[in-house]
Short mmCIF file of C-alpha atoms in Angstrom, two decimals:
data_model
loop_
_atom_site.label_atom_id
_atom_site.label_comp_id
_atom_site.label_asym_id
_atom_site.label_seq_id
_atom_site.Cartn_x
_atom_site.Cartn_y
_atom_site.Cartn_z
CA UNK J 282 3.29 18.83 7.25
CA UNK J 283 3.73 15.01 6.08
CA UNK J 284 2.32 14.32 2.50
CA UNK J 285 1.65 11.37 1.10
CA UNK J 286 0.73 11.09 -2.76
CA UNK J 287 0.20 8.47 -4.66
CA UNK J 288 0.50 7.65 -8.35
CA UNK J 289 0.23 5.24 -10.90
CA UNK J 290 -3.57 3.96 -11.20
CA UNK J 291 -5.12 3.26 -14.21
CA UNK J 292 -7.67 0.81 -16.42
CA UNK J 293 -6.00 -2.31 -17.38
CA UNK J 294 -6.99 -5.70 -18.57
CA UNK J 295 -7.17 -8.65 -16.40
CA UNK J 296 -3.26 -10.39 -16.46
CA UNK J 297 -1.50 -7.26 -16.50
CA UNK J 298 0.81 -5.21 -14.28
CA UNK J 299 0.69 -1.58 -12.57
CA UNK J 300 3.17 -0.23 -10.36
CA UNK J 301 1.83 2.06 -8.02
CA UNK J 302 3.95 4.96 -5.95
CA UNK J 303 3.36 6.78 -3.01
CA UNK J 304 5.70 10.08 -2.58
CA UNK J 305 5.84 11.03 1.07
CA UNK J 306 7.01 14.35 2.77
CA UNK J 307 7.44 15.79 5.74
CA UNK J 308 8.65 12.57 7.12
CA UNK J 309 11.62 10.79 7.31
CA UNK J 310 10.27 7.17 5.44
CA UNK J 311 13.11 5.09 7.07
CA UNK J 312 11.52 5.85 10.41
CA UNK J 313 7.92 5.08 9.70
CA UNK J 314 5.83 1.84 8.72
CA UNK J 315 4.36 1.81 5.56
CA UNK J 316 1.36 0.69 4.02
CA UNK J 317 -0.99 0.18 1.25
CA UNK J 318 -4.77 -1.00 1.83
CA UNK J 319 -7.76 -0.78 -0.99
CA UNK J 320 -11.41 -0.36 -0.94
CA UNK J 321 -13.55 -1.79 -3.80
CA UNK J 322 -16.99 0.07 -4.60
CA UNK J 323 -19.29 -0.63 -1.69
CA UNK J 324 -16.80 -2.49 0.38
CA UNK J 325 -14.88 -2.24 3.43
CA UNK J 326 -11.16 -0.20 3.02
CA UNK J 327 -8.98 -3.57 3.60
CA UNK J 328 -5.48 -4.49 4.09
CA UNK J 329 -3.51 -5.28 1.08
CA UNK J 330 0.41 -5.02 2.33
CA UNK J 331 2.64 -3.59 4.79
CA UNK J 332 6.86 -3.11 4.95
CA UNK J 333 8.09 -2.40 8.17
CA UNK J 334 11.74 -0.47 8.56
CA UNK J 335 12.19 -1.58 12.27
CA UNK J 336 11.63 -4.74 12.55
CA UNK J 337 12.00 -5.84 8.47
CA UNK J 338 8.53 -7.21 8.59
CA UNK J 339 6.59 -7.38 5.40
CA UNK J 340 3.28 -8.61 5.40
CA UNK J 341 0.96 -9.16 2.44
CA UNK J 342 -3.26 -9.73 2.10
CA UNK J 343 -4.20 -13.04 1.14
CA UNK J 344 -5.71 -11.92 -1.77
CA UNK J 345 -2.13 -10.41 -3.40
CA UNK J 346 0.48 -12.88 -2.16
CA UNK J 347 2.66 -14.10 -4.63
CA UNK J 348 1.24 -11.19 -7.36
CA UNK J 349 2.24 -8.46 -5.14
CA UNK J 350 5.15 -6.84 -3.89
CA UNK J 351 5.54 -3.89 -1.47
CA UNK J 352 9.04 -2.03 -1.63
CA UNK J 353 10.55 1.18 -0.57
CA UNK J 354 13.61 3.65 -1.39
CA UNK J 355 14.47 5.71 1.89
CA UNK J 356 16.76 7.89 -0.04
CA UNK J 357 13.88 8.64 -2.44
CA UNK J 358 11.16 8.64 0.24
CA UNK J 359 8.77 6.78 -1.73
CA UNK J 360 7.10 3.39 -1.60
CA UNK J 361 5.65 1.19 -4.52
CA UNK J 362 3.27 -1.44 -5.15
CA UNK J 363 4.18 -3.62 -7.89
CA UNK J 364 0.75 -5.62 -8.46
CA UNK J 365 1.20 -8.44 -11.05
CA UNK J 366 -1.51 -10.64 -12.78
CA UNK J 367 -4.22 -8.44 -11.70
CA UNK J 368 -7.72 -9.64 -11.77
CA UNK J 369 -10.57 -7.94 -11.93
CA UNK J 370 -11.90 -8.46 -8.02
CA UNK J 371 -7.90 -5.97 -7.59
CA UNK J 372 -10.04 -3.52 -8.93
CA UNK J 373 -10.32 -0.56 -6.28
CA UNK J 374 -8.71 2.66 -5.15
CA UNK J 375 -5.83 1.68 -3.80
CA UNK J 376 -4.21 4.44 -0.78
CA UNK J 377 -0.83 4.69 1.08
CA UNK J 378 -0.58 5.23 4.41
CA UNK J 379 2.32 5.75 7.43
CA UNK J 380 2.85 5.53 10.40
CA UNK J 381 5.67 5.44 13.32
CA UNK J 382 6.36 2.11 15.28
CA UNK J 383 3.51 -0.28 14.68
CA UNK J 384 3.50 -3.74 16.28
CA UNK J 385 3.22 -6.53 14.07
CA UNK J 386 -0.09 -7.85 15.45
CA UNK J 387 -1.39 -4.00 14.80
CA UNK J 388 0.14 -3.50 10.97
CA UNK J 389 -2.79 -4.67 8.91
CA UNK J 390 -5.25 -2.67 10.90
CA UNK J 391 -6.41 0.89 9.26
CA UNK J 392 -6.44 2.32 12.89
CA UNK J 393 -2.72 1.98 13.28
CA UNK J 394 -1.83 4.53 10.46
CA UNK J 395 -1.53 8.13 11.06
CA UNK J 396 -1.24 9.12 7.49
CA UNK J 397 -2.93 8.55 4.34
CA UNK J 398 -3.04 9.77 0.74
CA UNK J 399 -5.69 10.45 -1.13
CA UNK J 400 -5.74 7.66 -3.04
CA UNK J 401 -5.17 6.42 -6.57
CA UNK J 402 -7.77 4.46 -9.00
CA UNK J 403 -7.06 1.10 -10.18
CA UNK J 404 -9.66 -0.59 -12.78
CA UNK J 405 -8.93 -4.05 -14.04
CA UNK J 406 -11.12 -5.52 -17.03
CA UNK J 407 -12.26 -9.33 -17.45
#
């Protein structure tokens, strides 16, 4: 049964740093593309990054490049966020999500992903 748990959310002021983690099971991570996408209160879930094993694509939202950083550790099975100089429109819960092979022009859509966490909270302040 693949797992996929994430960790790290909190309140935080605008400027600061969180480094989220998603703990997967059940799957081998070095075989699957991974994932993180958001949804802000009364929005859409959206696309915020994506790190692809097979073809050594990563991808990043608009929104995060350059503040962002997606990463994984095979040998740990987990992936992180590292989300610098938040602001408060980062504020959202943030999820983690795999999936096997994914062509690029298919990783920043939600349907591509088999499996997702359950999310984690993350509150920035002005």
């Amino acid at each position: 049964q693949v797992q996929l748990v994430e960790s790290g959310g909190g309140l935080v002021q605008a400027g600061d740093s969180l480094r989220l983690s998603c703990a997967a099971s059940g799957l081998a991570l070095r075989r699957y593309t991974m994932a993180w996408f958001r949804q802000a209160p009364g929005k859409e879930r959206e696309f915020v990054a994506v790190n692809s094993q097979r073809t050594g694509s990563i991808f990043y939202a608009d929104s995060v490049k350059d503040r962002f950083t997606i990463s994984r550790d095979n040998g740990k099975n987990t992936v992180t966020l590292q989300m610098n100089s938040l602001k408060p429109e980062d504020t959202a819960v943030y999820y983690c999500a795999a999936s096997g092979p994914v062509i690029v022009s298919q990783m920043r859509s939600q349907s591509a992903y088999e499996y997702w966490g359950q999310g984690t909270q993350v509150t920035v302040s002005s």
